Coordinates of C-alpha atoms in Angstrom, one line a residue:
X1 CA -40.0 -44.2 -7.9
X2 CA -38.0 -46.9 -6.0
X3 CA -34.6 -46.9 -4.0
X4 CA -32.5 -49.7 -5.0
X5 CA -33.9 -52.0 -2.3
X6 CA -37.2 -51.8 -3.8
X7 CA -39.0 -49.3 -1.1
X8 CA -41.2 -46.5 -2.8
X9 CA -39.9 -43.1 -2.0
X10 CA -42.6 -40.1 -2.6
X11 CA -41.8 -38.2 -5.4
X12 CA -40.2 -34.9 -4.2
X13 CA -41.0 -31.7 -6.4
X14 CA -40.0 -28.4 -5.8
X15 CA -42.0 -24.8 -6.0
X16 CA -40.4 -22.8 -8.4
X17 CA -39.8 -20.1 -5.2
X18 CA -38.3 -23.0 -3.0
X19 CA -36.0 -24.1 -5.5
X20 CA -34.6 -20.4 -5.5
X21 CA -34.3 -20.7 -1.9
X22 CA -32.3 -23.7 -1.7
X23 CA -30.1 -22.4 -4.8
X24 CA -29.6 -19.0 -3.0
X25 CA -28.4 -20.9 0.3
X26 CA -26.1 -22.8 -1.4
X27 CA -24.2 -19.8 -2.8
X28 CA -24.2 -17.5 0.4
X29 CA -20.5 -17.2 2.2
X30 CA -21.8 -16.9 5.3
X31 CA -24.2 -19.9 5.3
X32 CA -23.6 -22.9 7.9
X33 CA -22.1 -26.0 6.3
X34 CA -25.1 -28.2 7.3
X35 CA -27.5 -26.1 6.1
X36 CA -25.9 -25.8 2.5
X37 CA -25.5 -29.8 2.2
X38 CA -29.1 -30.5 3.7
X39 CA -30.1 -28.2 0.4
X40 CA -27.7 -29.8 -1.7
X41 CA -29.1 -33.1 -0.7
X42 CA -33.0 -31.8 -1.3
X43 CA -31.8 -30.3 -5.2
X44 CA -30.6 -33.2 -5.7
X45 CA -33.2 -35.4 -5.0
X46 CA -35.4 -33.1 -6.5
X47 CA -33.4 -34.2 -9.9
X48 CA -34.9 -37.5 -9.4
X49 CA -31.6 -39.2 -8.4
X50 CA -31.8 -42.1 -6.0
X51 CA -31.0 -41.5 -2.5
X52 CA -28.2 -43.6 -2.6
X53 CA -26.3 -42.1 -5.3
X54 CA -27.5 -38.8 -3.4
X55 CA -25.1 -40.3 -0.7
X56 CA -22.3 -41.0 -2.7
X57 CA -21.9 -37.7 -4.5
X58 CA -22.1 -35.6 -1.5
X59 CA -20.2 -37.8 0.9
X60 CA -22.7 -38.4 3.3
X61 CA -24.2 -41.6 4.7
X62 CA -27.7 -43.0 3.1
X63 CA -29.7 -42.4 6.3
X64 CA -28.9 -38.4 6.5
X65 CA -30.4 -38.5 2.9
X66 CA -33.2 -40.4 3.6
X67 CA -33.9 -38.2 6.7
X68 CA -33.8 -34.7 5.3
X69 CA -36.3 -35.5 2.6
X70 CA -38.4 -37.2 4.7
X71 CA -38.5 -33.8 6.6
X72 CA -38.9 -31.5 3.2
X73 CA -41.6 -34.0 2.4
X74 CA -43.4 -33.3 5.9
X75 CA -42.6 -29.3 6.4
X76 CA -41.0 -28.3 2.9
X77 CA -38.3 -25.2 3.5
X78 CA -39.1 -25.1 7.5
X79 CA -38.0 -28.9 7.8
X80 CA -34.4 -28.2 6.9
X81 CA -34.2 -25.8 10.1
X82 CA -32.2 -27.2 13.5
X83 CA -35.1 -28.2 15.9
X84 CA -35.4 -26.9 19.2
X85 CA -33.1 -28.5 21.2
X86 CA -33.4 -29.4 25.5
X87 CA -31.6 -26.8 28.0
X88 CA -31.9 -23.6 29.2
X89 CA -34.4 -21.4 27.7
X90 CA -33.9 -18.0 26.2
X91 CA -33.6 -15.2 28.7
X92 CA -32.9 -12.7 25.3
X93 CA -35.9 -11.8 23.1
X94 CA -36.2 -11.5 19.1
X95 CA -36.9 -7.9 19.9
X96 CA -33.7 -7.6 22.1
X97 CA -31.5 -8.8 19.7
X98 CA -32.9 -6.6 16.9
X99 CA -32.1 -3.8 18.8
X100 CA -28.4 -4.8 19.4
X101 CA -27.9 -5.4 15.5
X102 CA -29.6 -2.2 14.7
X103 CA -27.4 -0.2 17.8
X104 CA -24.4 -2.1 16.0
X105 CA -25.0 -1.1 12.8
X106 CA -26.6 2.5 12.8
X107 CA -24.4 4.3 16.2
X108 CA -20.7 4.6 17.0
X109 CA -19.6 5.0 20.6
X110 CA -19.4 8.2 22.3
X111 CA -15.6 7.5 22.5
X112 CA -14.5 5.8 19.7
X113 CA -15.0 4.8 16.0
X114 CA -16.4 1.7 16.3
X115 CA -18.0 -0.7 19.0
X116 CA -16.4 -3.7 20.8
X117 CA -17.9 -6.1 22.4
X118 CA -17.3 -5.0 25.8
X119 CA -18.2 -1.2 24.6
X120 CA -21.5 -2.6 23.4
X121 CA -22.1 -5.3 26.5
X122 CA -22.0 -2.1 28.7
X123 CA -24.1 0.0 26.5
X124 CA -26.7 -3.0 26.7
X125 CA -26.9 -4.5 29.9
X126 CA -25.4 -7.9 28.6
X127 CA -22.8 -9.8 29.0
X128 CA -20.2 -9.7 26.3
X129 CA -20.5 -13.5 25.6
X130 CA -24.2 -12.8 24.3
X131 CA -22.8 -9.4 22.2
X132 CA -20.3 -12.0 21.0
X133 CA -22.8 -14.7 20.1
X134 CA -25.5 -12.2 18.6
X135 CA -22.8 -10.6 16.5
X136 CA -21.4 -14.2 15.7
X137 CA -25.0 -15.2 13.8
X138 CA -25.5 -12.3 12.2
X139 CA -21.7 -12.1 10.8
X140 CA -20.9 -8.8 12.4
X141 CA -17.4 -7.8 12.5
X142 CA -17.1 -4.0 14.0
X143 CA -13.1 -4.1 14.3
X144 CA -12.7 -5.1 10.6
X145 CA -12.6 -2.7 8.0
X146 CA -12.1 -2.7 4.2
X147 CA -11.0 -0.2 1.3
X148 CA -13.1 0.0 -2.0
X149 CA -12.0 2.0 -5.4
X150 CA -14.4 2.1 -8.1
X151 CA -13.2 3.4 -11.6
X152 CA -14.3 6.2 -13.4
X153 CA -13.1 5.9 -16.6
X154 CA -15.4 6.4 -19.0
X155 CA -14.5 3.7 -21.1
X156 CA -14.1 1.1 -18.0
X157 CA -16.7 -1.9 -19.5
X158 CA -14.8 -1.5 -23.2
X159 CA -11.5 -1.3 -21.7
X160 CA -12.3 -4.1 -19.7
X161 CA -13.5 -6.5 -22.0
X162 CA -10.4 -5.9 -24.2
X163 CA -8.0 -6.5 -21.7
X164 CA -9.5 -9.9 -20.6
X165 CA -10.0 -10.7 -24.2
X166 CA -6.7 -10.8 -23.9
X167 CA -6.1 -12.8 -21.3
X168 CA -8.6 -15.9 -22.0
X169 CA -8.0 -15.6 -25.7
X170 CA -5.1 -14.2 -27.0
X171 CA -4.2 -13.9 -30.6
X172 CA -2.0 -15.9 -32.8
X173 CA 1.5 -15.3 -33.7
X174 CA 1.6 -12.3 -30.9
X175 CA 3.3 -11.7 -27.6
X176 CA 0.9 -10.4 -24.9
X177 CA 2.8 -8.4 -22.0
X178 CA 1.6 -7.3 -19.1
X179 CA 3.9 -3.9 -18.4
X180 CA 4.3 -1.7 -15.4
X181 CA 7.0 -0.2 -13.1
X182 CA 7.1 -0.7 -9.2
X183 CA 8.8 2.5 -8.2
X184 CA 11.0 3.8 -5.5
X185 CA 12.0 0.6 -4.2
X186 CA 14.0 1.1 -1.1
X187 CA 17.3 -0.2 0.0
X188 CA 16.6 -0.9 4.1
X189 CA 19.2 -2.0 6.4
X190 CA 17.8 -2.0 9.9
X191 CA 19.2 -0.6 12.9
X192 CA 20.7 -3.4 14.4
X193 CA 21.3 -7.2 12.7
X194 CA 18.6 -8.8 12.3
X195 CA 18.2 -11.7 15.5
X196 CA 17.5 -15.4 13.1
X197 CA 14.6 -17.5 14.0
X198 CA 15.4 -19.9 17.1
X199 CA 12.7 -23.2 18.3
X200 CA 9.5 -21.2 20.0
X201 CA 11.2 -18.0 18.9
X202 CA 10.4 -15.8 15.7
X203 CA 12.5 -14.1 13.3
X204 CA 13.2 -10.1 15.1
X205 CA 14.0 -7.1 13.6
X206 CA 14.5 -3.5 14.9
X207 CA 11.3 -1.1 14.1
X208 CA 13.8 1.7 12.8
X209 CA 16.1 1.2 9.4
X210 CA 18.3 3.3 7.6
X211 CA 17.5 3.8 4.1
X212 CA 21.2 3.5 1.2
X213 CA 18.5 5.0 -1.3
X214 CA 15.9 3.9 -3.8
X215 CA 15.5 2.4 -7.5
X216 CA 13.0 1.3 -9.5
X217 CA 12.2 -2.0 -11.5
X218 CA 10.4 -1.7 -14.8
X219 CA 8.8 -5.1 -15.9
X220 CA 7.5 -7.1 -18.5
X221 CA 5.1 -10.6 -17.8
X222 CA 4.5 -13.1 -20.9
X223 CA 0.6 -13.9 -20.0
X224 CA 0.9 -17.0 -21.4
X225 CA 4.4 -18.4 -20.0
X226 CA 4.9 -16.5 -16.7
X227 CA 8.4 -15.6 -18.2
X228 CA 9.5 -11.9 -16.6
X229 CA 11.4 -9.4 -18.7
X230 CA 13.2 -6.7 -16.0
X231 CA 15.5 -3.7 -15.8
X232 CA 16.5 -1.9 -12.8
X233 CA 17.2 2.3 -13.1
X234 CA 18.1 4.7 -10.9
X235 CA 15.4 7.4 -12.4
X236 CA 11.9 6.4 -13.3
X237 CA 11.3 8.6 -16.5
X238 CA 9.9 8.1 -20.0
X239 CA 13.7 7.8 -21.1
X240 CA 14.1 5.0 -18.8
X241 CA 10.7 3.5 -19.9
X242 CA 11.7 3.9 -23.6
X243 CA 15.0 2.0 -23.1
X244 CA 13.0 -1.0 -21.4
X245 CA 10.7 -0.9 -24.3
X246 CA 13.9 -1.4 -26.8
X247 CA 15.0 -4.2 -24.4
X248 CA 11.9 -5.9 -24.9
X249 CA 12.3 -5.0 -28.4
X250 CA 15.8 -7.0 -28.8
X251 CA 14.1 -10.5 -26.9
X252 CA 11.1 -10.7 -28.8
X253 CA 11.0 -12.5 -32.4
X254 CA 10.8 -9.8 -35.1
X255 CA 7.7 -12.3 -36.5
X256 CA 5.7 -11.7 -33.7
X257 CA 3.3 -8.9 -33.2
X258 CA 3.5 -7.6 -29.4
X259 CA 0.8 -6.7 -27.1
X260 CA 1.2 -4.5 -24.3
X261 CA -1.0 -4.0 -21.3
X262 CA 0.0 -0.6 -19.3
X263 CA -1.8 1.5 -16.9
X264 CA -2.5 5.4 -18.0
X265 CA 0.5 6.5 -16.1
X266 CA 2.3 9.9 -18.0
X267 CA 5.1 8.3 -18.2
X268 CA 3.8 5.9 -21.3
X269 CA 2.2 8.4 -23.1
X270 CA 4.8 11.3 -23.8
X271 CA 5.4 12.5 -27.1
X272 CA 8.7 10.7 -27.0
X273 CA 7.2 7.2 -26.2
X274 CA 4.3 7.7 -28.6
X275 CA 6.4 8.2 -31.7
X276 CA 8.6 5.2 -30.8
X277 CA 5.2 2.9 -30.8
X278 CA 3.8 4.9 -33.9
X279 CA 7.0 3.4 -35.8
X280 CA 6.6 -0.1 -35.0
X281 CA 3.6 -1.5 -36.4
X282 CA 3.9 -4.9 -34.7
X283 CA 2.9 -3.0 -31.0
X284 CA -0.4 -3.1 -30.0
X285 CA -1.0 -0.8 -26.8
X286 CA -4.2 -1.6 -24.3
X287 CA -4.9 0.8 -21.5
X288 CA -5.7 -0.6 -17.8
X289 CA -9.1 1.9 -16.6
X290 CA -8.0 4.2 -14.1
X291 CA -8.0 3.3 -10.6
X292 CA -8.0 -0.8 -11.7
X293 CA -4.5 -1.6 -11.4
X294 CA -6.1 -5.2 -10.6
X295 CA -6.5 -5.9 -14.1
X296 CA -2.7 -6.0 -14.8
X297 CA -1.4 -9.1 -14.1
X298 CA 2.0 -7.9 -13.5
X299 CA 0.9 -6.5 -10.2
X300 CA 0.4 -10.0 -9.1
X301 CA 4.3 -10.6 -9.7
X302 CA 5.5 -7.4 -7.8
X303 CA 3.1 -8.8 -5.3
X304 CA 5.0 -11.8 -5.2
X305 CA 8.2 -10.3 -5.1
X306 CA 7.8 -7.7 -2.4
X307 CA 6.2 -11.0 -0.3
X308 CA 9.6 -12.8 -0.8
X309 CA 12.3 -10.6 -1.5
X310 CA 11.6 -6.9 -0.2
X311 CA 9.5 -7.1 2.7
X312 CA 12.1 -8.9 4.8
X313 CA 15.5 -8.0 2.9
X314 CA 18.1 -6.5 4.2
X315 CA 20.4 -4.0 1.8
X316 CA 23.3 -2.0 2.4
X317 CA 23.0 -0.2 -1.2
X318 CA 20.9 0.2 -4.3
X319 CA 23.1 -2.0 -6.1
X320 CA 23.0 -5.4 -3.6
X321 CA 19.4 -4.3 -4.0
X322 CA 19.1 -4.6 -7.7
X323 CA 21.6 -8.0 -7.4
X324 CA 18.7 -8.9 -5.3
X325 CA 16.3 -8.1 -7.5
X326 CA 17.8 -10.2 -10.6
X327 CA 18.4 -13.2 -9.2
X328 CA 14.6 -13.5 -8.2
X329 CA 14.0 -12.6 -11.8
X330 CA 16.6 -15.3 -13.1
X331 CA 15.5 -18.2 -10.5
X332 CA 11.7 -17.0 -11.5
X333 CA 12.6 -17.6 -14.8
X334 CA 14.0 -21.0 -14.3
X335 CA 10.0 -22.5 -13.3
X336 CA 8.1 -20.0 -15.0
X337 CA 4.3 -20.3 -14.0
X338 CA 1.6 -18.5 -16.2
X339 CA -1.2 -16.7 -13.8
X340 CA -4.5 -18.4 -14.2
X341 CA -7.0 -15.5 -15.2
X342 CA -10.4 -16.9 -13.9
X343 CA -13.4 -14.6 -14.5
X344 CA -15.0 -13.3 -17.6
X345 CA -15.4 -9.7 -18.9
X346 CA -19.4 -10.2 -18.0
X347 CA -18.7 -12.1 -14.5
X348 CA -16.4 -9.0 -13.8
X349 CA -18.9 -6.2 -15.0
X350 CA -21.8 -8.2 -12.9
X351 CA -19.9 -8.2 -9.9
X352 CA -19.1 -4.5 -10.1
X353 CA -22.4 -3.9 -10.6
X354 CA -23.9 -5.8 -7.8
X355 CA -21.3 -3.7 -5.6
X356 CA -22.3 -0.9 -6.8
X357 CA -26.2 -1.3 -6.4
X358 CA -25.8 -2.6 -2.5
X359 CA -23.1 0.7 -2.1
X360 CA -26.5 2.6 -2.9
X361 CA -29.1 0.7 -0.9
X362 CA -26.4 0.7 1.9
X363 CA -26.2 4.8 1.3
X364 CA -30.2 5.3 1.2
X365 CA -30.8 3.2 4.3
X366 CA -28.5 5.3 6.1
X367 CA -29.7 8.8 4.7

């Protein structure tokens, strides 16, 4: 094989294990940047496409293409590593270093939940810029924690696959809403009025409000036109549920069959709300698993609206509330936006599982 200048360029083949390697850089998070494009260079080369072209496609100049496979060529998967660079040498060991990860990882402090760096420097005789550094490499954050929920519905996988079905391919001639309530909305005024933002100055509030009561919003998304159906009621009963399921009754084309995706909450499945549904042929009810409110797109809207109505509004009553409430529905409604539903029943059910078997290897390691 020749470059376009006519020099011959080795042929570069890949192991069947180094070409997992490289791959398996490329999708890591927590990989550097120059690391992942030196592989991308090397897979790419591997394909048999000229160095130049290389270039082009990954933005880089000819020379950094040239010089990475030259250095696979030479010392394969160990060739893409930094080289030792001049300075100071180490004054920590591998050893050393392993112990502060495994410290990190496997104790808590005597008086607290969780190490710092300055908890952990005195523990260890360093200096917090080298706890900071270690803990830096290995992508060890301490102070940051997240909450997890797994499902256990029984019927989660078939549940789940019908409800993204949905999404990425829904049926002809039918409506598919997305249906939940966001309950016990509050009407806060604060304390004091509410200082505006000034040049170098934020927005402040007082910390303490004074509550004119609460309501809740039942609501309706159209999956495939981001249009919002809502109603405001003092109560949150199936009553009130059954009279937002007749408004959605009076907006929608009698031609068109309806879809709805709800959670299992007990207000959708009394007696009352049952019979309505068994009546009406044209509704089609899916169930949400329990404990994956995720899956209902809806939730992304109330998302949305508490973000840019309720977080920072200020209400002297339930009713400038609600006034509040549907005029974001009616300006909403002016642009509406469909959500873009990305991932696949399988990609979904994968990624669960892959949680689920590092939650046990992280459980065993630690029994």
């Amino acid at each position: 094989m020749a470059n376009a200048g006519g020099r011959p360029t080795a042929p570069l083949v890949l192991e069947l294990e180094e070409r997992e390697y490289l791959e398996r850089q490329i999708r890591r998070r927590r990989v550097a940047r120059s690391m992942s494009e030196r592989c991308r260079i090397i897979l790419r080369c591997a394909d048999g496409i000229q160095s130049k072209v290389v270039a082009i496609e990954l933005g880089v100049h000819e020379h950094t293409v040239g010089k990475w496979r030259r250095r696979f060529l030479k010392d394969r998967v160990e060739g893409l590593l930094d080289e030792a660079r001049p300075g100071r040498p180490r004054t920590i060991e591998d050893n050393q270093v392993a112990a502060v990860i495994e410290r990190t990882l496997r104790s808590k402090p005597a008086d607290a939940t969780h190490w710092s760096i300055r908890s952990m420097a005195g523990e260890t005789g360093f200096s917090h810029t080298t706890i900071r550094r270690i803990w830096t490499a290995f992508g060890l954050q301490p102070h940051r924690s997240e909450t997890f929920k797994l499902s256990s519905d029984p019927l989660f996988v078939d549940k789940v696959r019908d409800i993204v079905g949905l999404y990425l391919s829904p049926p002809n001639r039918a409506l598919v809403l997305s249906v939940d309530e966001k309950s016990q909305i509050q009407a806060l005024d604060r304390e004091q009025p509410v200082l505006p933002m000034m040049p170098g100055v934020p927005e402040r509030r007082t910390p303490g409000y004074v509550r004119h009561g609460t309501t809740s919003l039942f609501a309706a998304l159209d999956i495939a036109s981001g249009f919002v159906i809502g109603k405001c009621h003092k109560r949150h009963r199936a009553a009130e549920f059954l009279d937002f399921l007749k408004q959605i009754d009076a907006q929608v084309p009698t031609d068109l069959d309806i879809h709805i995706i709800m959670d299992n909450y007990a207000t959708h499945k009394t007696a009352l709300v049952r019979a309505w549904l068994a009546r009406r042929p044209r509704y089609h009810v899916h169930f949400t698993p329990t404990s994956a409110s995720w899956i209902n797109q809806i939730e992304r809207w109330f998302a949305e609206l508490t973000r840019k109505q309720l977080r920072r509004g200020v209400h002297t009553s339930t009713g400038q509330l609600e006034r509040d409430i549907r005029t974001f529905i009616e300006r909403h409604n002016e642009k509406p936006k469909p959500y873009r539903w990305t991932k696949s029943a399988d990609e979904i059910l994968a990624s669960v599982k892959r949680f689920c078997q590092t939650a046990e290897r992280t459980l065993c390691g630690e029994l």
